[in-house]
Amino acid sequence: EVQLVQSGTEVKKPGESLNISCKASGYSFTDNYWLMWVRQMPGKGLEWMGIIYPDDSDTRYNPSFQGQVTMSADKSINTAYLHWSSLQASDTAVYFCARRRSGWYPSFDFWGQGTLVYVSS
Amino acid sequence: DIQMTQSPSSLSASIGDRVTITCRASQTIRDYLNWYQQQPGKAPKLLISAASTLESGVPSRFSGSGYGTDFTLSINNLQPADFAVYYCQHSDSTHNYNFGQGTKLEIK
């Protein structure tokens, strides 16, 4: 069974750094699958942040998020990460990871449960 | 950058009704269009890919159509579980994955 299990809720202060994770199981992490990160601010819609290919860590960012976050992956433990070096209150949101299905057609068939990040002084 | 615009932003309907949600792309995207359903507090769920291909396990009362710039998601015989937020998403091989702003389907 394919699963994406994300790390738990984070409560942080502005200026702090943070990594959240997305651990994949039930499929070959490096076998032609990309992983996308999506932001959902409170009461708002879905925004794609970027996508990473875990096999070689090729990463493509949405221009709106370029330089704001860093995506990485550790294929030895089937885990992708989203990193902030200096959080802001506006980073408060739920973050989802999602698997891009293999093959020619790009759709996202499995999603993590979401990680709530709360940033407040 | 291709923008996706959904209408309406919200919609009220009754059990058993048929509803249609529209998604428009700012330029042609052929059939590179997905639809997702999001229940409160849950992750999105893929309903339809390639504009009209129903995902395995999704009830046949859901259907998608369209090509180019205009797309629709239709739901026949609304059931209680269908009241949720629906998102369209353009996705292509150049790594553009923009979502529409969402349509909230509420029970009347």
PDB file of N, CA and C in Angstrom, chain A residues 34 36 38 40 44-48 51 60 62 96 100-101 104-109 111-113, chain B residues 31-34 36 38 42-44 46 49-51 55 87 89 91-92 95-99 101:
ATOM      1  N   TRP A  34       8.070  11.742  -8.980  1.00  0.00           N
ATOM      2  CA  TRP A  34       8.395  13.033  -8.403  1.00  0.00           C
ATOM      3  C   TRP A  34       7.511  13.237  -7.167  1.00  0.00           C
ATOM      4  N   MET A  36       5.780  16.428  -4.934  1.00  0.00           N
ATOM      5  CA  MET A  36       5.439  17.845  -4.934  1.00  0.00           C
ATOM      6  C   MET A  36       5.117  18.287  -3.507  1.00  0.00           C
ATOM      7  N   VAL A  38       2.906  21.250  -1.433  1.00  0.00           N
ATOM      8  CA  VAL A  38       1.770  22.151  -1.635  1.00  0.00           C
ATOM      9  C   VAL A  38       1.505  22.908  -0.331  1.00  0.00           C
ATOM     10  N   GLN A  40      -1.156  25.266   1.902  1.00  0.00           N
ATOM     11  CA  GLN A  40      -2.536  25.697   2.078  1.00  0.00           C
ATOM     12  C   GLN A  40      -2.603  26.595   3.301  1.00  0.00           C
ATOM     13  N   LYS A  44      -7.622  29.025   2.904  1.00  0.00           N
ATOM     14  CA  LYS A  44      -7.316  29.354   1.512  1.00  0.00           C
ATOM     15  C   LYS A  44      -7.137  28.103   0.651  1.00  0.00           C
ATOM     16  N   GLY A  45      -6.799  28.330  -0.604  1.00  0.00           N
ATOM     17  CA  GLY A  45      -6.672  27.247  -1.567  1.00  0.00           C
ATOM     18  C   GLY A  45      -5.290  26.613  -1.597  1.00  0.00           C
ATOM     19  N   LEU A  46      -5.104  25.763  -2.575  1.00  0.00           N
ATOM     20  CA  LEU A  46      -3.871  25.005  -2.729  1.00  0.00           C
ATOM     21  C   LEU A  46      -2.900  25.753  -3.627  1.00  0.00           C
ATOM     22  N   GLU A  47      -1.630  25.776  -3.214  1.00  0.00           N
ATOM     23  CA  GLU A  47      -0.573  26.415  -4.017  1.00  0.00           C
ATOM     24  C   GLU A  47       0.589  25.437  -4.152  1.00  0.00           C
ATOM     25  N   TRP A  48       0.989  25.141  -5.364  1.00  0.00           N
ATOM     26  CA  TRP A  48       2.140  24.261  -5.515  1.00  0.00           C
ATOM     27  C   TRP A  48       3.418  25.053  -5.297  1.00  0.00           C
ATOM     28  N   ILE A  51       8.675  20.802  -6.797  1.00  0.00           N
ATOM     29  CA  ILE A  51       8.643  19.358  -7.002  1.00  0.00           C
ATOM     30  C   ILE A  51      10.064  18.836  -7.078  1.00  0.00           C
ATOM     31  N   ARG A  60      12.414  21.546  -9.027  1.00  0.00           N
ATOM     32  CA  ARG A  60      11.833  22.670  -9.772  1.00  0.00           C
ATOM     33  C   ARG A  60      10.925  23.429  -8.813  1.00  0.00           C
ATOM     34  N   ASN A  62       8.186  26.527  -7.948  1.00  0.00           N
ATOM     35  CA  ASN A  62       7.269  27.564  -8.385  1.00  0.00           C
ATOM     36  C   ASN A  62       8.002  28.894  -8.174  1.00  0.00           C
ATOM     37  N   PHE A  96       1.379  19.981   2.380  1.00  0.00           N
ATOM     38  CA  PHE A  96       1.157  18.621   1.913  1.00  0.00           C
ATOM     39  C   PHE A  96       2.281  18.210   0.976  1.00  0.00           C
ATOM     40  N   ARG A 100       3.694  12.443  -7.699  1.00  0.00           N
ATOM     41  CA  ARG A 100       3.307  12.518  -9.103  1.00  0.00           C
ATOM     42  C   ARG A 100       3.376  11.111  -9.681  1.00  0.00           C
ATOM     43  N   ARG A 101       2.283  10.689 -10.241  1.00  0.00           N
ATOM     44  CA  ARG A 101       2.173   9.361 -10.816  1.00  0.00           C
ATOM     45  C   ARG A 101       3.209   9.200 -11.935  1.00  0.00           C
ATOM     46  N   TRP A 104       3.465   9.286 -18.585  1.00  0.00           N
ATOM     47  CA  TRP A 104       3.507  10.535 -19.331  1.00  0.00           C
ATOM     48  C   TRP A 104       2.565  11.587 -18.771  1.00  0.00           C
ATOM     49  N   TYR A 105       1.493  11.143 -18.097  1.00  0.00           N
ATOM     50  CA  TYR A 105       0.494  12.131 -17.691  1.00  0.00           C
ATOM     51  C   TYR A 105       0.707  12.562 -16.240  1.00  0.00           C
ATOM     52  N   PRO A 106       0.909  13.864 -16.003  1.00  0.00           N
ATOM     53  CA  PRO A 106       1.224  14.345 -14.662  1.00  0.00           C
ATOM     54  C   PRO A 106      -0.006  14.584 -13.790  1.00  0.00           C
ATOM     55  N   SER A 107      -0.308  13.631 -12.926  1.00  0.00           N
ATOM     56  CA  SER A 107      -1.332  13.843 -11.915  1.00  0.00           C
ATOM     57  C   SER A 107      -0.793  13.327 -10.593  1.00  0.00           C
ATOM     58  N   PHE A 108      -1.443  13.692  -9.508  1.00  0.00           N
ATOM     59  CA  PHE A 108      -0.919  13.428  -8.161  1.00  0.00           C
ATOM     60  C   PHE A 108      -1.867  12.492  -7.443  1.00  0.00           C
ATOM     61  N   ASP A 109      -1.457  11.232  -7.351  1.00  0.00           N
ATOM     62  CA  ASP A 109      -2.387  10.188  -6.936  1.00  0.00           C
ATOM     63  C   ASP A 109      -2.354   9.846  -5.453  1.00  0.00           C
ATOM     64  N   TRP A 111      -1.305  11.425  -1.487  1.00  0.00           N
ATOM     65  CA  TRP A 111      -0.980  12.620  -0.738  1.00  0.00           C
ATOM     66  C   TRP A 111      -0.653  12.259   0.703  1.00  0.00           C
ATOM     67  N   GLY A 112       0.256  13.035   1.300  1.00  0.00           N
ATOM     68  CA  GLY A 112       0.456  12.939   2.736  1.00  0.00           C
ATOM     69  C   GLY A 112      -0.714  13.555   3.480  1.00  0.00           C
ATOM     70  N   GLN A 113      -0.730  13.362   4.788  1.00  0.00           N
ATOM     71  CA  GLN A 113      -1.856  13.820   5.598  1.00  0.00           C
ATOM     72  C   GLN A 113      -1.772  15.308   5.915  1.00  0.00           C
TER      73      GLN A 113
ATOM     74  N   ASP B  31      -5.550  18.676 -22.778  1.00  0.00           N
ATOM     75  CA  ASP B  31      -6.330  17.992 -21.740  1.00  0.00           C
ATOM     76  C   ASP B  31      -5.516  17.802 -20.455  1.00  0.00           C
ATOM     77  N   TYR B  32      -4.542  18.680 -20.225  1.00  0.00           N
ATOM     78  CA  TYR B  32      -3.691  18.558 -19.043  1.00  0.00           C
ATOM     79  C   TYR B  32      -4.376  19.202 -17.832  1.00  0.00           C
ATOM     80  N   LEU B  33      -5.426  18.538 -17.387  1.00  0.00           N
ATOM     81  CA  LEU B  33      -6.275  19.106 -16.351  1.00  0.00           C
ATOM     82  C   LEU B  33      -6.725  17.992 -15.418  1.00  0.00           C
ATOM     83  N   ASN B  34      -6.499  18.229 -14.114  1.00  0.00           N
ATOM     84  CA  ASN B  34      -6.926  17.294 -13.075  1.00  0.00           C
ATOM     85  C   ASN B  34      -7.963  17.958 -12.177  1.00  0.00           C
ATOM     86  N   TYR B  36      -9.579  17.628  -8.139  1.00  0.00           N
ATOM     87  CA  TYR B  36      -9.400  17.068  -6.805  1.00  0.00           C
ATOM     88  C   TYR B  36     -10.565  17.480  -5.922  1.00  0.00           C
ATOM     89  N   GLN B  38     -11.419  18.026  -1.794  1.00  0.00           N
ATOM     90  CA  GLN B  38     -10.834  18.144  -0.468  1.00  0.00           C
ATOM     91  C   GLN B  38     -11.927  18.282   0.578  1.00  0.00           C
ATOM     92  N   LYS B  42      -8.671  17.412   5.589  1.00  0.00           N
ATOM     93  CA  LYS B  42      -8.096  16.249   4.915  1.00  0.00           C
ATOM     94  C   LYS B  42      -7.221  16.680   3.736  1.00  0.00           C
ATOM     95  N   ALA B  43      -6.424  15.735   3.258  1.00  0.00           N
ATOM     96  CA  ALA B  43      -5.647  15.982   2.053  1.00  0.00           C
ATOM     97  C   ALA B  43      -6.554  15.935   0.825  1.00  0.00           C
ATOM     98  N   PRO B  44      -6.180  16.614  -0.229  1.00  0.00           N
ATOM     99  CA  PRO B  44      -6.921  16.483  -1.492  1.00  0.00           C
ATOM    100  C   PRO B  44      -6.903  15.047  -1.997  1.00  0.00           C
ATOM    101  N   LEU B  46      -7.468  12.856  -5.640  1.00  0.00           N
ATOM    102  CA  LEU B  46      -7.576  12.926  -7.090  1.00  0.00           C
ATOM    103  C   LEU B  46      -8.856  12.239  -7.553  1.00  0.00           C
ATOM    104  N   SER B  49      -8.330  12.740 -13.941  1.00  0.00           N
ATOM    105  CA  SER B  49      -7.101  13.183 -14.593  1.00  0.00           C
ATOM    106  C   SER B  49      -7.337  13.281 -16.097  1.00  0.00           C
ATOM    107  N   ALA B  50      -6.431  13.951 -16.779  1.00  0.00           N
ATOM    108  CA  ALA B  50      -6.548  14.123 -18.226  1.00  0.00           C
ATOM    109  C   ALA B  50      -7.942  14.598 -18.630  1.00  0.00           C
ATOM    110  N   ALA B  51      -8.474  15.493 -17.865  1.00  0.00           N
ATOM    111  CA  ALA B  51      -9.751  16.182 -18.097  1.00  0.00           C
ATOM    112  C   ALA B  51     -10.993  15.315 -17.929  1.00  0.00           C
ATOM    113  N   GLU B  55     -10.734   8.391 -11.844  1.00  0.00           N
ATOM    114  CA  GLU B  55      -9.811   7.561 -11.085  1.00  0.00           C
ATOM    115  C   GLU B  55     -10.526   6.324 -10.549  1.00  0.00           C
ATOM    116  N   TYR B  87     -11.023  21.434  -6.566  1.00  0.00           N
ATOM    117  CA  TYR B  87      -9.957  22.192  -7.216  1.00  0.00           C
ATOM    118  C   TYR B  87      -9.637  21.597  -8.574  1.00  0.00           C
ATOM    119  N   GLN B  89      -6.615  21.585 -11.514  1.00  0.00           N
ATOM    120  CA  GLN B  89      -5.164  21.766 -11.548  1.00  0.00           C
ATOM    121  C   GLN B  89      -4.675  21.522 -12.964  1.00  0.00           C
ATOM    122  N   SER B  91      -1.492  20.599 -15.066  1.00  0.00           N
ATOM    123  CA  SER B  91      -0.171  20.018 -14.849  1.00  0.00           C
ATOM    124  C   SER B  91       0.399  19.631 -16.203  1.00  0.00           C
ATOM    125  N   ASP B  92       1.675  19.918 -16.408  1.00  0.00           N
ATOM    126  CA  ASP B  92       2.284  19.587 -17.695  1.00  0.00           C
ATOM    127  C   ASP B  92       3.727  19.138 -17.526  1.00  0.00           C
ATOM    128  N   HIS B  95       6.643  21.130 -15.759  1.00  0.00           N
ATOM    129  CA  HIS B  95       6.579  21.354 -14.308  1.00  0.00           C
ATOM    130  C   HIS B  95       5.852  22.636 -13.944  1.00  0.00           C
ATOM    131  N   ASN B  96       4.683  22.806 -14.526  1.00  0.00           N
ATOM    132  CA  ASN B  96       3.734  23.820 -14.077  1.00  0.00           C
ATOM    133  C   ASN B  96       2.548  23.076 -13.491  1.00  0.00           C
ATOM    134  N   TYR B  97       2.140  23.440 -12.282  1.00  0.00           N
ATOM    135  CA  TYR B  97       1.111  22.673 -11.583  1.00  0.00           C
ATOM    136  C   TYR B  97       0.094  23.582 -10.904  1.00  0.00           C
ATOM    137  N   ASN B  98      -0.264  24.644 -11.548  1.00  0.00           N
ATOM    138  CA  ASN B  98      -1.139  25.632 -10.912  1.00  0.00           C
ATOM    139  C   ASN B  98      -2.545  25.099 -10.655  1.00  0.00           C
ATOM    140  N   PHE B  99      -3.057  25.403  -9.475  1.00  0.00           N
ATOM    141  CA  PHE B  99      -4.421  25.064  -9.089  1.00  0.00           C
ATOM    142  C   PHE B  99      -5.351  26.241  -9.358  1.00  0.00           C
ATOM    143  N   GLN B 101      -8.663  28.347  -7.825  1.00  0.00           N
ATOM    144  CA  GLN B 101      -8.824  28.878  -6.460  1.00  0.00           C
ATOM    145  C   GLN B 101      -9.768  28.064  -5.602  1.00  0.00           C
TER     146      GLN B 101
END
